[in-house]
Amino acid sequence: FFLVYNKKQFTKRLYMHDTTVITPLMLSLAVNDFVYDYSTSLLSLDSWICFYAKPEVFTLVQLLRKELNRILAVMIEDPSSAALGRDKEVIINALASLFKKERPPT
């Protein structure tokens, strides 16, 4: 898991403001560069965060990213578009389900 923060402040102690814990799946949906090495099973995110993943997981995340990007592009082009309908609902529900299953410990 990764800790993401907006502001870090040092006094007598370290304070981190606006923090949240994210999972590798959440991170892999948000990065620009997403490369998988089949020979080592290593998934590289933006050429600096790497972790191991099965090829099937990489393929599924790659498909989710593609669909999410397609849906976002349509929504940016026409926010009131009803053309996405069921597609948008299926992808959003799939992501919500995956995030719940991969929820970081509290």
Coordinates of C-alpha atoms in Angstrom, one line a residue, residues 22-76:
I22 CA -4.1 3.8 -1.9
T23 CA -3.6 0.3 -3.2
P24 CA -1.5 -0.8 -6.2
L25 CA -4.7 -1.2 -8.3
M26 CA -5.8 2.4 -7.5
L27 CA -2.3 3.6 -8.4
S28 CA -2.1 1.7 -11.6
L29 CA -5.3 3.3 -12.8
A30 CA -3.9 6.8 -12.2
V31 CA -0.4 6.7 -13.6
N32 CA 0.6 7.7 -17.1
D33 CA 3.1 5.0 -18.0
F34 CA 2.1 1.4 -17.4
V35 CA 4.5 -1.3 -18.5
Y36 CA 4.5 -5.0 -17.9
D37 CA 7.5 -7.3 -18.3
Y38 CA 6.2 -10.8 -19.0
S39 CA 9.6 -12.4 -18.4
T40 CA 9.8 -11.2 -14.8
S41 CA 6.1 -10.6 -14.0
L42 CA 7.1 -7.1 -13.0
L43 CA 4.6 -4.2 -13.5
S44 CA 6.3 -0.8 -13.7
L45 CA 4.3 2.4 -13.1
D46 CA 5.8 5.6 -14.4
S47 CA 9.2 3.9 -14.6
W48 CA 9.8 4.1 -10.8
I49 CA 7.2 2.1 -8.8
C50 CA 7.4 -1.6 -9.5
F51 CA 5.6 -4.6 -8.2
Y52 CA 4.9 -8.2 -9.1
A53 CA 1.6 -9.1 -10.8
K54 CA 0.3 -12.1 -12.7
P55 CA -0.2 -11.6 -16.4
E56 CA -3.9 -12.0 -16.0
V57 CA -4.0 -9.1 -13.5
F58 CA -2.1 -6.9 -15.9
T59 CA -4.4 -7.7 -18.7
L60 CA -7.5 -6.9 -16.6
V61 CA -6.1 -3.7 -15.3
Q62 CA -5.1 -2.7 -18.8
L63 CA -8.6 -3.3 -20.1
L64 CA -10.1 -1.4 -17.2
R65 CA -7.8 1.6 -17.8
K66 CA -8.8 1.6 -21.5
E67 CA -12.5 1.6 -20.7
L68 CA -12.2 4.1 -18.0
N69 CA -10.2 6.5 -20.3
R70 CA -12.8 6.0 -23.0
I71 CA -15.7 6.8 -20.7
L72 CA -13.9 9.9 -19.3
A73 CA -13.2 11.1 -22.8
V74 CA -16.8 10.9 -23.8
M75 CA -17.9 12.5 -20.5
I76 CA -15.5 15.4 -21.0

